[in-house]
Short mmCIF file of C-alpha atoms in Angstrom, two decimals:
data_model
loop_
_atom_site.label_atom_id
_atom_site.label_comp_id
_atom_site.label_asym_id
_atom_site.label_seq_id
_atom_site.Cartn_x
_atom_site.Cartn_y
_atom_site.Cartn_z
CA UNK A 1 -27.37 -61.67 -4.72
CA UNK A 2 -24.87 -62.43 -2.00
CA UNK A 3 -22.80 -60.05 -0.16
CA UNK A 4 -19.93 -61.23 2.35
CA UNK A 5 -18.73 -59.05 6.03
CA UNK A 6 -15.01 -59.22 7.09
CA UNK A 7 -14.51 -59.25 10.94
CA UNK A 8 -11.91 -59.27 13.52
CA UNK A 9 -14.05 -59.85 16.22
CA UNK A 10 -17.50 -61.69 16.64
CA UNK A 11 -19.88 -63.15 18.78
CA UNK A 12 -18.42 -66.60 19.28
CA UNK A 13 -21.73 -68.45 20.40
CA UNK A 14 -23.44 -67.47 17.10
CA UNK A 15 -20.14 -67.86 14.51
CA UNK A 16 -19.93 -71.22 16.23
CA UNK A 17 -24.10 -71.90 15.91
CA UNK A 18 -23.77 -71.42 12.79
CA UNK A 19 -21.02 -73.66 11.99
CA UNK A 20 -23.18 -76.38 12.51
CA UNK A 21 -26.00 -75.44 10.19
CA UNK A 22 -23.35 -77.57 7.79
CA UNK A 23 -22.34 -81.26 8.73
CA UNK A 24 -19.09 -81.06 7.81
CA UNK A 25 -17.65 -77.70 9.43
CA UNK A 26 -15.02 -78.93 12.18
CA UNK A 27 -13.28 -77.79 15.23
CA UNK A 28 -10.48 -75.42 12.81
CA UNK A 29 -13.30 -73.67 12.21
CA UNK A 30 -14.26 -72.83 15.68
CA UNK A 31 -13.27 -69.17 17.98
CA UNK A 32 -11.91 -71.67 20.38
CA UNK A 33 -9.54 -72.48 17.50
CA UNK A 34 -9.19 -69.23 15.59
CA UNK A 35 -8.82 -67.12 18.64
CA UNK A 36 -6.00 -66.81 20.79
CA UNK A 37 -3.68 -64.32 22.74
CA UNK A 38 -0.80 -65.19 20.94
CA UNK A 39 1.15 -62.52 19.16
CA UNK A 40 1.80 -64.33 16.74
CA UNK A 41 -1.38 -64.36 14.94
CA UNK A 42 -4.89 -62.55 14.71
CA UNK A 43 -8.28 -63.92 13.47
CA UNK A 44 -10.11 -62.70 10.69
CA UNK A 45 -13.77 -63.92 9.98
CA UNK A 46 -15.38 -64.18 6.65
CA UNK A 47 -19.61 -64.12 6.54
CA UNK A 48 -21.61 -64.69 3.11
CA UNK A 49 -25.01 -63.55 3.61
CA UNK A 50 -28.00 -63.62 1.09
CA UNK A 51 -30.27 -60.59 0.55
CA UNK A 52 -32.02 -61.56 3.49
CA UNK A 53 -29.24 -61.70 5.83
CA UNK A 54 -28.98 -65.65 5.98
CA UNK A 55 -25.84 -67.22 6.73
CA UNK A 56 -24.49 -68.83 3.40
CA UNK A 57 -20.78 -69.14 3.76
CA UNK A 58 -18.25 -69.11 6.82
CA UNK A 59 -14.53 -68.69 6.24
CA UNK A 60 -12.31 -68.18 9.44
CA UNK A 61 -8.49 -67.48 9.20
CA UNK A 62 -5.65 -66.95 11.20
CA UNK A 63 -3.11 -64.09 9.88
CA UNK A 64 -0.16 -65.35 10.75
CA UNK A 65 3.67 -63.78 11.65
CA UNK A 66 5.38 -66.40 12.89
CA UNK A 67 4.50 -70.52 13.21
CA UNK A 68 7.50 -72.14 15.19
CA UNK A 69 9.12 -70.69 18.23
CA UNK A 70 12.38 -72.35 18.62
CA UNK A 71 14.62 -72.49 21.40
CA UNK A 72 17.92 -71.59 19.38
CA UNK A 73 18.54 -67.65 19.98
CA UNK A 74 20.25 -67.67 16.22
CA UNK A 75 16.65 -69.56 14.92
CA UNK A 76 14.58 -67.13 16.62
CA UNK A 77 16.43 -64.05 15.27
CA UNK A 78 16.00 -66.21 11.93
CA UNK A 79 12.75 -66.13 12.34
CA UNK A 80 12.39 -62.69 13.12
CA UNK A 81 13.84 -62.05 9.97
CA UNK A 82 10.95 -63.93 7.97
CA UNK A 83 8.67 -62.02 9.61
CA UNK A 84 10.01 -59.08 8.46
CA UNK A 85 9.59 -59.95 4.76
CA UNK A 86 6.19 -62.51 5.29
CA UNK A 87 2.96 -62.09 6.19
CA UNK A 88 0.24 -64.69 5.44
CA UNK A 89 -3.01 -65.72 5.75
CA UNK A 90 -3.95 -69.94 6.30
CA UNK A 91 -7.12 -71.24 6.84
CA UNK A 92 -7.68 -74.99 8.09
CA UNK A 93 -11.38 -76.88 6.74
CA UNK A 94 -13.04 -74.04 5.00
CA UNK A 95 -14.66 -73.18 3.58
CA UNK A 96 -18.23 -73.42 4.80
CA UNK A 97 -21.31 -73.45 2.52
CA UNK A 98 -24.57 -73.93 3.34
CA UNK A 99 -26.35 -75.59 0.62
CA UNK A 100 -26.18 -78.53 -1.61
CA UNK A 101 -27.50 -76.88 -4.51
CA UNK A 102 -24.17 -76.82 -6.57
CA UNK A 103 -24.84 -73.66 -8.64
CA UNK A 104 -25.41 -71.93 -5.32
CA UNK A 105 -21.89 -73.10 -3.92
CA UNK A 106 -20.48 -71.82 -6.59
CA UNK A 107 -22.01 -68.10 -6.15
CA UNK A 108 -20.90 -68.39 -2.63
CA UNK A 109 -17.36 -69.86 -3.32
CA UNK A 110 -16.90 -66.83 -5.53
CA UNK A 111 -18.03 -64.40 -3.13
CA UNK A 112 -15.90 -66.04 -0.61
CA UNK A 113 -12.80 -65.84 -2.84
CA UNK A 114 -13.44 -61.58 -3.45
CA UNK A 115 -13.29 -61.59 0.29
CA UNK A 116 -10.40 -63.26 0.92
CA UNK A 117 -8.60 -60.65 -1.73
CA UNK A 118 -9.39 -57.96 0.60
CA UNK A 119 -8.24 -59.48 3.25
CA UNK A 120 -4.65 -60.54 1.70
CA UNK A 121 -4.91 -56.66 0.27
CA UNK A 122 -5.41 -55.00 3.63
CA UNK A 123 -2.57 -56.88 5.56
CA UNK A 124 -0.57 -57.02 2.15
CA UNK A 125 -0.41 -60.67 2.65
CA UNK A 126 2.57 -62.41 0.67
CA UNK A 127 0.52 -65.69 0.41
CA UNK A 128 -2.56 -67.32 1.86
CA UNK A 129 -2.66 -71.18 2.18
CA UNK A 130 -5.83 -73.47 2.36
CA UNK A 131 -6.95 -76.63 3.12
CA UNK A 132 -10.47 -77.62 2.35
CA UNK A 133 -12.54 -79.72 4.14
CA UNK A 134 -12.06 -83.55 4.07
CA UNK A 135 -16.14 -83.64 4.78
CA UNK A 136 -17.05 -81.68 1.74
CA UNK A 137 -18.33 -84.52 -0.73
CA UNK A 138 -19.67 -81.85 -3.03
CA UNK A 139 -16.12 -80.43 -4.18
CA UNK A 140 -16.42 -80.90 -8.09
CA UNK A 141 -14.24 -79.66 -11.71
CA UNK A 142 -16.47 -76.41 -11.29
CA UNK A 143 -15.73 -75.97 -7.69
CA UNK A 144 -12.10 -76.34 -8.41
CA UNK A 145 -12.76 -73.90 -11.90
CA UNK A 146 -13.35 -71.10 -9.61
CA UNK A 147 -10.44 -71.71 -6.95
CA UNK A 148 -8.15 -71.69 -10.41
CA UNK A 149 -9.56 -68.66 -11.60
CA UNK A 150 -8.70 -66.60 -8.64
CA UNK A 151 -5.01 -67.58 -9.02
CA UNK A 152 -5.17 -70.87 -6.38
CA UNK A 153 -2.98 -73.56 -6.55
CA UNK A 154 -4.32 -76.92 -5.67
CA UNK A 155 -2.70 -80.15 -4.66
CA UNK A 156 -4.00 -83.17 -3.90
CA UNK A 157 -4.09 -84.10 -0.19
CA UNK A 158 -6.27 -86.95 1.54
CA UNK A 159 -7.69 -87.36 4.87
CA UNK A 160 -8.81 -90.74 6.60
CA UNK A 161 -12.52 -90.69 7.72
CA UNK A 162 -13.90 -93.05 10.33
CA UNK A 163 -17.61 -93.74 10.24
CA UNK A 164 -18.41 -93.84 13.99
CA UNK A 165 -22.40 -95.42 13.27
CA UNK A 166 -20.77 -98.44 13.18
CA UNK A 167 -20.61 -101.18 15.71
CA UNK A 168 -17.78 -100.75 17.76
CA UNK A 169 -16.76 -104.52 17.73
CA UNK A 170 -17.19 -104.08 14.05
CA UNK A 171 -14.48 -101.29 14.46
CA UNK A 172 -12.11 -103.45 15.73
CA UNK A 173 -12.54 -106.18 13.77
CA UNK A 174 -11.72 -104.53 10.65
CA UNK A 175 -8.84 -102.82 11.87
CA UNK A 176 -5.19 -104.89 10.59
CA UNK A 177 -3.69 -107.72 12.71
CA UNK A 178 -0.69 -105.61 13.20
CA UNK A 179 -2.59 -102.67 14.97
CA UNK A 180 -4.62 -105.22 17.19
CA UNK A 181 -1.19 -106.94 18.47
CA UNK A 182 0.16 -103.78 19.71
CA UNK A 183 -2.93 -102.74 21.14
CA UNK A 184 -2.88 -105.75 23.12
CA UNK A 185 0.25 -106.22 23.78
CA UNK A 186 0.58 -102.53 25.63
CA UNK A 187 -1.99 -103.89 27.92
CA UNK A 188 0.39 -106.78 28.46
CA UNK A 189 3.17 -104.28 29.47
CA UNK A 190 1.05 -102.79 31.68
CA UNK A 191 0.29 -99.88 29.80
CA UNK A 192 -2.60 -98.06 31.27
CA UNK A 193 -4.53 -94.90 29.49
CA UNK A 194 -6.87 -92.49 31.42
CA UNK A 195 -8.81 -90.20 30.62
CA UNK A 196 -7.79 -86.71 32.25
CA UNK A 197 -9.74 -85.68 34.96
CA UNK A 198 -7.89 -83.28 37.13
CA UNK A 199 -6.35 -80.00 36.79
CA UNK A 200 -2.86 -81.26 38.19
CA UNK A 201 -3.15 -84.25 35.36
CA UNK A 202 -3.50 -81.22 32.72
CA UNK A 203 -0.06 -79.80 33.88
CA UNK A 204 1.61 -83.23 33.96
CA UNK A 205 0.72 -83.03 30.32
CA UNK A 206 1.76 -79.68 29.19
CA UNK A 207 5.08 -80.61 31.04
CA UNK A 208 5.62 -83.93 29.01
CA UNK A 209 4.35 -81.58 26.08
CA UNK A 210 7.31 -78.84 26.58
CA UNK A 211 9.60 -81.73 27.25
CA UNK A 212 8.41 -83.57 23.77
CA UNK A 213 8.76 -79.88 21.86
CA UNK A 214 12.66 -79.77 23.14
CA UNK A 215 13.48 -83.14 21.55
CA UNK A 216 12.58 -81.18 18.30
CA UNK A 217 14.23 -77.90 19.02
CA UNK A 218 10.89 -75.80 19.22
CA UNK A 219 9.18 -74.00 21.97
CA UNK A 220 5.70 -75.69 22.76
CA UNK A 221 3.27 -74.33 20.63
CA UNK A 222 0.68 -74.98 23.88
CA UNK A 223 2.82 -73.93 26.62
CA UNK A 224 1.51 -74.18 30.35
CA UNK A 225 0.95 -70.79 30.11
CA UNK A 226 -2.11 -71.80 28.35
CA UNK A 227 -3.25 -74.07 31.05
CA UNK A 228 -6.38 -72.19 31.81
CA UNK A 229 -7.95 -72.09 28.79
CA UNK A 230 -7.17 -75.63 27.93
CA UNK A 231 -9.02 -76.49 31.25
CA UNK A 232 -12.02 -74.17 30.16
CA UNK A 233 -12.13 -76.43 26.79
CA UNK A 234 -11.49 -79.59 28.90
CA UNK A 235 -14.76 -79.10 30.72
CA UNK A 236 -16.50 -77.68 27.75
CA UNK A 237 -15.38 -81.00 26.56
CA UNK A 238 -14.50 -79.12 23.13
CA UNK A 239 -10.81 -81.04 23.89
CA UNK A 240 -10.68 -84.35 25.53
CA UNK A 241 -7.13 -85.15 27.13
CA UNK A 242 -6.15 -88.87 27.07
CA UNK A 243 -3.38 -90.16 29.32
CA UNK A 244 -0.84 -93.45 29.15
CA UNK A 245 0.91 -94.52 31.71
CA UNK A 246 3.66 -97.01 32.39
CA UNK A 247 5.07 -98.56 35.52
CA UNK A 248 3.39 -95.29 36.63
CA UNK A 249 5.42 -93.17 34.81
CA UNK A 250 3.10 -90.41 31.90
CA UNK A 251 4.86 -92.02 28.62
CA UNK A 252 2.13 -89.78 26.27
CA UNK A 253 -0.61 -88.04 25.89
CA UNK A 254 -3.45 -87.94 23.18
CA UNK A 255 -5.74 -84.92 23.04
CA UNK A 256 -8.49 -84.97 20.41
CA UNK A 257 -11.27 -82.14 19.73
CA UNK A 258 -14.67 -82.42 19.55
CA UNK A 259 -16.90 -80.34 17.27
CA UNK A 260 -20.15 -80.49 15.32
CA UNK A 261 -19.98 -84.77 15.87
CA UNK A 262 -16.91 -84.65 14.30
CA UNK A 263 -13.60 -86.16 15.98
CA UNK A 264 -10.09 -84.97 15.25
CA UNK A 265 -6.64 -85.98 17.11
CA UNK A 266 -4.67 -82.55 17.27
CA UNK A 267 -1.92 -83.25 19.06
CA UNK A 268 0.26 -86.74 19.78
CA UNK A 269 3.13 -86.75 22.30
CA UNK A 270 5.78 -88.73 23.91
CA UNK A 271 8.42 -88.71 26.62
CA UNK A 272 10.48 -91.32 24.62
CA UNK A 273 11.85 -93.07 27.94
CA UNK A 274 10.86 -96.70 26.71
CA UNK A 275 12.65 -97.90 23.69
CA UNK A 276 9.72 -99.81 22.32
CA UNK A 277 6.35 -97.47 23.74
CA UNK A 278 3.44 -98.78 22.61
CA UNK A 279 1.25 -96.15 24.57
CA UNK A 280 -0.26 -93.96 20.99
CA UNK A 281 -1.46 -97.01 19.81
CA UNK A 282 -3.66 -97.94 22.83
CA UNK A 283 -4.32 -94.01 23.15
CA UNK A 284 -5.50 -94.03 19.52
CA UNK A 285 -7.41 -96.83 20.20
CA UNK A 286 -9.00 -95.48 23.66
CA UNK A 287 -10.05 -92.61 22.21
CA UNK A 288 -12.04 -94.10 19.28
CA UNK A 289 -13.62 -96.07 22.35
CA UNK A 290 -14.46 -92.67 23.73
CA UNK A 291 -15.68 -91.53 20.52
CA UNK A 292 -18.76 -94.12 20.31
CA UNK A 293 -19.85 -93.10 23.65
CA UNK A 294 -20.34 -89.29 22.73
CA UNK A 295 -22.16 -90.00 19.66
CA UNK A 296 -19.61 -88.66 17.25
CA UNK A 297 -20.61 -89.63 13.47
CA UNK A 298 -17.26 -89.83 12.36
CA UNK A 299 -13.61 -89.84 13.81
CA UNK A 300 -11.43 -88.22 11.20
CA UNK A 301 -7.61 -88.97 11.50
CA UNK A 302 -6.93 -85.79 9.24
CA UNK A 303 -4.32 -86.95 6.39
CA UNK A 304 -1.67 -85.14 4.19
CA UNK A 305 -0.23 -85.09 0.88
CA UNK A 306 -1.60 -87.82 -1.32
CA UNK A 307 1.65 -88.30 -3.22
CA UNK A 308 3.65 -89.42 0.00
CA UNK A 309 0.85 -91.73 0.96
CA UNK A 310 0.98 -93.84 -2.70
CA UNK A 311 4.62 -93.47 -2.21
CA UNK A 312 4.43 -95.35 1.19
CA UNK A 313 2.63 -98.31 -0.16
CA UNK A 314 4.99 -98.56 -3.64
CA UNK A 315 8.55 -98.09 -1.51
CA UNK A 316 10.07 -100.44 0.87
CA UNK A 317 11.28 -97.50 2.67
CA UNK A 318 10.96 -98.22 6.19
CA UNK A 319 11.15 -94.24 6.90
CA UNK A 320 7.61 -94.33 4.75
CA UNK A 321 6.69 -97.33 6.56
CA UNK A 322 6.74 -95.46 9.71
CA UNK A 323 5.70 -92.16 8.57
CA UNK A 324 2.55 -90.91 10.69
CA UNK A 325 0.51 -90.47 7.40
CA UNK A 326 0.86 -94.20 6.99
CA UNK A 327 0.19 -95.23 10.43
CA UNK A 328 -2.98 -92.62 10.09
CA UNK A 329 -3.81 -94.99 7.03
CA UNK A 330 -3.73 -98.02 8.95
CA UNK A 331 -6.64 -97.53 10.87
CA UNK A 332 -9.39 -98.45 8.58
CA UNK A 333 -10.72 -95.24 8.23
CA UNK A 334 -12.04 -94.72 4.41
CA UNK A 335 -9.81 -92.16 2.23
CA UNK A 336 -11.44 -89.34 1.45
CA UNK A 337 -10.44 -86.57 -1.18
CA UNK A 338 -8.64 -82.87 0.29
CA UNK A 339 -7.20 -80.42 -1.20
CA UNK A 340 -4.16 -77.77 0.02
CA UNK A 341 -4.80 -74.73 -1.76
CA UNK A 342 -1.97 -71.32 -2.22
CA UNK A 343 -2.35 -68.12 -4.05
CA UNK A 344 1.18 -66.52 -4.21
CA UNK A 345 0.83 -62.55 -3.78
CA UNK A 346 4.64 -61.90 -4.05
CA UNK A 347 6.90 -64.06 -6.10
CA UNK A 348 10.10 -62.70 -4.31
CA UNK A 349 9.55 -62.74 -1.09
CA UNK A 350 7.82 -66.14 -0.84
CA UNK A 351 10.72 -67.57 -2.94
CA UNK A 352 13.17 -66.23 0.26
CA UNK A 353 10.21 -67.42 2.59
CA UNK A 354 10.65 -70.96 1.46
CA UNK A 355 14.44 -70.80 1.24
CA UNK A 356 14.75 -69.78 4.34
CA UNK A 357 12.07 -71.93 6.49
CA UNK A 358 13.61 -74.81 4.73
CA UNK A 359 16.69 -74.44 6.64
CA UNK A 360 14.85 -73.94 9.85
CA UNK A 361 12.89 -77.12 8.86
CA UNK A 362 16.57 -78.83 8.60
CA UNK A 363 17.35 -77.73 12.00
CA UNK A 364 14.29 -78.86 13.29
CA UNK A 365 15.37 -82.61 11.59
CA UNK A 366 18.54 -82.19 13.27
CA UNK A 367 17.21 -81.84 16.62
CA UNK A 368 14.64 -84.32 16.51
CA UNK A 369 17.64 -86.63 15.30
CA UNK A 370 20.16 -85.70 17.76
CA UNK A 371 17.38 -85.62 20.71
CA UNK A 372 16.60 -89.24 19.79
CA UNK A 373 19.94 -90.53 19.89
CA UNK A 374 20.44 -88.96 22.77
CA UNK A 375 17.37 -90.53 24.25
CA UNK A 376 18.46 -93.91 22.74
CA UNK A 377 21.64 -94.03 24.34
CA UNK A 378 20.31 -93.31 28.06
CA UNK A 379 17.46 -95.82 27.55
CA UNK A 380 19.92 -98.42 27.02
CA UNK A 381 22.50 -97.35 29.59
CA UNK A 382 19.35 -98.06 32.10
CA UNK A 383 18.27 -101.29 30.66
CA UNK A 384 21.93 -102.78 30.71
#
């Protein structure tokens, strides 16, 4: 007999112990992750227990008003219009279960999905959203029986999994021509990477971070507000901040997370002041580098939908080409099965949800677009 407990606030030391009772439960799993002073979301934690109080199943998720902040005063009031008919619940690797005996998991998962329809009840949740995790070998037709049975709609996703016990020279070596060149030929232009030591370095990157966010219209989602608990993770070394530079210049920034041996990047950007930057290749490339030294088992480029990724191998698209699932692809890392997961609460107002986000989405295009061109043309007034 299991029973599950629905929190809002925990002991973080022990929710994050036991996370690693399972090898596969990542950093999106984590209080440093779930928790934040933003008010635009609020944790909520989800225990399974056995009759003896044991751990069984973890499920944290953030309940969510808002995602984007953008910079436009008519987007934001947009926005604030969303929120006014959308609330919703997402949850990122989960959930966790902590046994291999399938018949077990699939007590648990059930138990796990009665929770999470108290939760959507409580905060009268128009949808909750899903991703499982791209660890979990054990996901079978029965496992997927149950998500279908309480009303969740799965799509195929994939996720690219590194296996880190290998030889680092045998890393590189299978990795494709193409990515060697470039990492190779950014050392040639005298791109450097670093690894960020000092607080001032942090700022220099939440700076390039706000200035990368404006090309796309948004307000950073880690603004240098933030800066103090990103230096508290920083020397936890739950984030590790990678830096390229060029003709001494920050061109990007890498910072990857660190949890339970697992490696994740979580966020990639870019001043855009050299036409032809090479620096996230070498950064990627750094960081698997750094990845060997900690002992990580496995450095997990996290993925996206599996359609677009069969549709970037069968197009000549060059957009697909260049899309960052692709380039995720590229580095050798073996697919792996994931699945996105919704349960639709209210019809109507998710229908106006997606109508309307899709036109902030089209801004957000527009702005990247414009931002680029913009970029494009002053990069080659300087070069002429």
């Amino acid at each position: 007999m299991y029973i599950f407990k629905i929190l809002t606030k925990i002991d973080s030391s022990i929710w994050d112990n036991d996370l690693t009772k399972s090898n596969y439960a990542t950093f999106f799993q984590t209080t440093n992750y779930l928790n934040s002073n933003s008010k635009d979301y609020f944790p909520v934690f989800i225990y399974v227990l056995d009759q003896d109080g044991n751990v069984m199943g973890q499920l944290g998720l953030r309940i969510i008003k808002t995602v984007v902040r953008y910079s436009s005063p008519f987007f934001r009031r947009l926005l604030h219009f969303i929120l006014s008919i959308t609330s919703r619940g997402i949850w990122l690797d989960g959930p966790i279960i902590n046994t291999n005996d399938k018949n077990i998991r699939l007590e648990i998962l059930q138990k796990m999905m009665e929770a999470i329809k108290v939760v959507a009840d409580k905060y009268d949740l128009v949808h909750i959203e899903g991703y499982t995790p791209g660890h979990d070998l054990l996901i079978d037709d029965n496992y997927k029986k149950i998500l279908s049975k309480n009303n969740f709609i799965m799509q195929d996703y994939v996720t690219f999994i590194l296996d880190m016990e290998k030889n680092i020279d045998d890393i590189w070596s299978n990795l494709p021509k193409r990515l060697k060149q470039d990492v190779n030929r950014a050392k040639r232009r005298n791109i450097s990477v670093k690894q960020l030591e000092r607080y001032d370095e942090l700022k220099q990157y939440l700076i390039l971070a706000q200035e990368w966010a404006t090309t796309k219209g948004i307000v950073n989602s880690t603004p240098i507000e933030d800066i103090e608990s990103l230096w508290a993770d920083h020397k936890s070394e739950i984030s590790k901040f990678f830096l390229a530079y060029q003709d001494n210049e920050l061109i990007s920034g890498l910072r990857v997370i660190f949890f339970n041996r697992i490696v994740q990047p979580n966020e990639v950007i870019s001043s855009y002041s050299k036409p032809t930057s090479l620096g996230g290749t070498l950064l990627t490339w750094t960081s698997i580098e750094w990845a060997k030294t900690v002992n990580a088992l496995v450095y997990d480029f996290t993925g996206g939908k599996k359609e677009i990724l069969q549709n970037n191998f069968t197009t000549n698209d060059e957009n697909n080409k260049n899309s960052l699932l692709y380039y995720k692809s590229k580095w050798s890392g073996q697919e792996m099965p994931q699945y996105n997961l919704i349960t639709i609460r209210k019809k109507l107002n998710y229908k106006i949800y997606v109508i309307l986000f899709s036109i902030v989405r089209k801004y957000h295009n527009l702005r990247m677009k414009q931002n680029k061109d913009k970029k494009d043309k002053t990069i080659s007034n300087t070069t002429c």
